C-alpha positions as semicolon CSV with decimal commas, in nm:
position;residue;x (nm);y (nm);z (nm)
1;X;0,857;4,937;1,712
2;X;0,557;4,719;1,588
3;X;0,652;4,756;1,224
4;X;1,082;4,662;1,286
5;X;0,945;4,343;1,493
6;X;0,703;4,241;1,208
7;X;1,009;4,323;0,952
8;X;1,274;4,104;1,159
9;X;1,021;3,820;1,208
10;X;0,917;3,823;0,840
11;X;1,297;3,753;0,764
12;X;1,358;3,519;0,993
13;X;1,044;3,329;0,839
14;X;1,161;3,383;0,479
15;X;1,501;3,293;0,589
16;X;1,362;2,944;0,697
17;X;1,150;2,894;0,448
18;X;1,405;2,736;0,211
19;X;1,536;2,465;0,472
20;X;1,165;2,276;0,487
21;X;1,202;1,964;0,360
22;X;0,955;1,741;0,224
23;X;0,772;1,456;0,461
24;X;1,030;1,154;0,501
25;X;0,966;0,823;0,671
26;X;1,222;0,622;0,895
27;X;0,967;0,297;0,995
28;X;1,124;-0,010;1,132
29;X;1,075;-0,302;0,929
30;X;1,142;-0,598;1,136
31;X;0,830;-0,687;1,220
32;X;0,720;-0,901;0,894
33;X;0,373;-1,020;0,866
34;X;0,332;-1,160;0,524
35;X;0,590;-1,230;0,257
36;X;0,559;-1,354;-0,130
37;X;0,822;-1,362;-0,402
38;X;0,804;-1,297;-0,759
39;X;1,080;-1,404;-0,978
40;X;1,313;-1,077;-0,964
41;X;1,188;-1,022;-0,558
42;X;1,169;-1,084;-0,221
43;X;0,847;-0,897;-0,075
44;X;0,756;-0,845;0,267
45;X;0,456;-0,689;0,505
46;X;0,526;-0,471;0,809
47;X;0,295;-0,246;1,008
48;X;0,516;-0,008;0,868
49;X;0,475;-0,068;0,481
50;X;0,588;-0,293;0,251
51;X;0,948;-0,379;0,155
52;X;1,138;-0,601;-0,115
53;X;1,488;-0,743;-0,200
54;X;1,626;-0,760;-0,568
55;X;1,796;-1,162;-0,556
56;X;1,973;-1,074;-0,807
57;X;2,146;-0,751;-0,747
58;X;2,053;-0,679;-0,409
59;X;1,866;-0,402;-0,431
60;X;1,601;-0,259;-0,132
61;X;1,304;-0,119;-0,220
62;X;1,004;0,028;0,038
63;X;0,683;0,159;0,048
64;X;0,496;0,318;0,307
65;X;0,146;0,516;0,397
66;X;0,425;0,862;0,274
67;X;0,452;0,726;-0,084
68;X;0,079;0,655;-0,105
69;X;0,000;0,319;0,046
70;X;-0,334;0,280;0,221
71;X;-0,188;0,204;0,573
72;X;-0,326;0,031;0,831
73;X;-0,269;-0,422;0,927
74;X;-0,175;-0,577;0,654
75;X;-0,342;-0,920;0,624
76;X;-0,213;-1,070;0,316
77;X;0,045;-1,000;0,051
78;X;0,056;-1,155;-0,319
79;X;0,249;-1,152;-0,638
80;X;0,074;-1,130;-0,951
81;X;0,202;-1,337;-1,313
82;X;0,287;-0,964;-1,404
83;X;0,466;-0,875;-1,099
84;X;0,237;-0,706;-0,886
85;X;0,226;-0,645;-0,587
86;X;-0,180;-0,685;-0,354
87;X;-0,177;-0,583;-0,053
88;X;-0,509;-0,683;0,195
89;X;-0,579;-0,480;0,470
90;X;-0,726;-0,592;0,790
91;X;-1,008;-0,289;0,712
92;X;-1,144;-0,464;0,345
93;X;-0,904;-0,197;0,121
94;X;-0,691;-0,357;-0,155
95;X;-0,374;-0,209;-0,260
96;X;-0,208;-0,220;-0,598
97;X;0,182;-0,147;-0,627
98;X;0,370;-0,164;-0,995
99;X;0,710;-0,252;-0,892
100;X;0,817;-0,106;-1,259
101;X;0,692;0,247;-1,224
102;X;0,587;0,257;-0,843
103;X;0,243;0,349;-0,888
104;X;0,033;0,259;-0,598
105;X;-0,357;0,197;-0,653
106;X;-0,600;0,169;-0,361
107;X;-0,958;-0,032;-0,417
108;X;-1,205;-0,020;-0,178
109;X;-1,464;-0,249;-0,307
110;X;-1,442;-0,471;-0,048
111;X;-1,392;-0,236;0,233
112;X;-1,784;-0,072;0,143
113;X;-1,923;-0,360;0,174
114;X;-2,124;-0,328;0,477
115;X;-2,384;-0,585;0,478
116;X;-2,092;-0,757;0,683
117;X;-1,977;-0,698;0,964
118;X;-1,630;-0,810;0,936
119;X;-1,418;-0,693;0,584
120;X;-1,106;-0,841;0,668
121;X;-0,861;-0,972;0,385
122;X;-0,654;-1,257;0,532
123;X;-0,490;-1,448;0,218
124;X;-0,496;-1,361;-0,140
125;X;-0,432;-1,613;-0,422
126;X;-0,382;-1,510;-0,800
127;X;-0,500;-1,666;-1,070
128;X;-0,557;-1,616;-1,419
129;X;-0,650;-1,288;-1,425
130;X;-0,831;-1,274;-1,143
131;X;-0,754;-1,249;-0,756
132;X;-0,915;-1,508;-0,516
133;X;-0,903;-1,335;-0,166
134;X;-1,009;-1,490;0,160
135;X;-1,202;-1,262;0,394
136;X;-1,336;-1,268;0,684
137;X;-1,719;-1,360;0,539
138;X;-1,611;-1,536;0,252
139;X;-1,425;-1,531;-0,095
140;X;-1,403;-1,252;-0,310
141;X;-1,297;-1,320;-0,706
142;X;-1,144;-0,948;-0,789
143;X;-1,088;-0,955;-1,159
144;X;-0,738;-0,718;-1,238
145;X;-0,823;-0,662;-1,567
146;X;-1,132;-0,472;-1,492
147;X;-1,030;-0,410;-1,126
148;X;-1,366;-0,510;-0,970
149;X;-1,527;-0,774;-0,785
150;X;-1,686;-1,047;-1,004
151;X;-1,837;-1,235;-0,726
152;X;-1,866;-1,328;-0,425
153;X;-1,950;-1,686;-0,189
């Protein structure tokens, strides 16, 4: 009796097995935070993710914590002269997104720093070559290029 049970339920598992599907995410998106525009997009920051609109064609593109976003508050949200995308987190962490291929990078230089108190990334401003964000004790110069902090005040 033991063994037909175990051979039935091993079926129905293997049976089942092929309808798994893969992690999806349905977040709402109407809550914008930030926004920034690069000359193709629209971008926008949600406690869900991060979205954009094509101008041009119309297109709707998302990202969220599933396709490999840091996740958490989003404090600031910038364009880049080569169309990237930095996100700020209310934590310290940095996020990198290439529109082109969708690669998402995640920096946490700021994030370890814990002779303060308070990491939090509230506006981020590039410029040549170089990011200057606003945190919550100061200004951090991030150079892209070598993707590290050059200094901080």
């Amino acid at each position: 009796m033991r063994l037909c049970f175990a051979l039935v339920f091993g079926l129905v598992l293997s049976a089942a097995a092929p309808l798994a599907q893969p992690w999806t995410a349905y977040p709402a998106f109407n809550d914008v935070r930030a926004v920034a525009s690069s000359e193709s997009a629209i971008w926008a920051a949600t406690p869900a993710g991060v979205f954009s609109y094509e101008v041009d064609g119309g297109a709707f593109a998302r990202f969220t914590t599933v396709d490999g976003l840091r996740g958490g508050t989003i404090g600031a949200l910038a364009v880049d002269a080569g169309g990237r995308v930095w996100l700020g987190y209310e934590d310290g962490a940095l996020d990198r997104i290439d529109p082109e291929t969708g690669a998402i990078r995640t920096f946490l230089d700021i994030e370890r720093a814990d002779q303060y108190a308070s990491r939090g990334i509230n506006r981020i401003r590039p410029q040549d070559g170089a990011l200057l964000i606003a945190t919550d004790f100061g200004l951090v110069v991030f150079d892209t290029e070598r993707e590290e902090v050059r200094q901080t005040a």
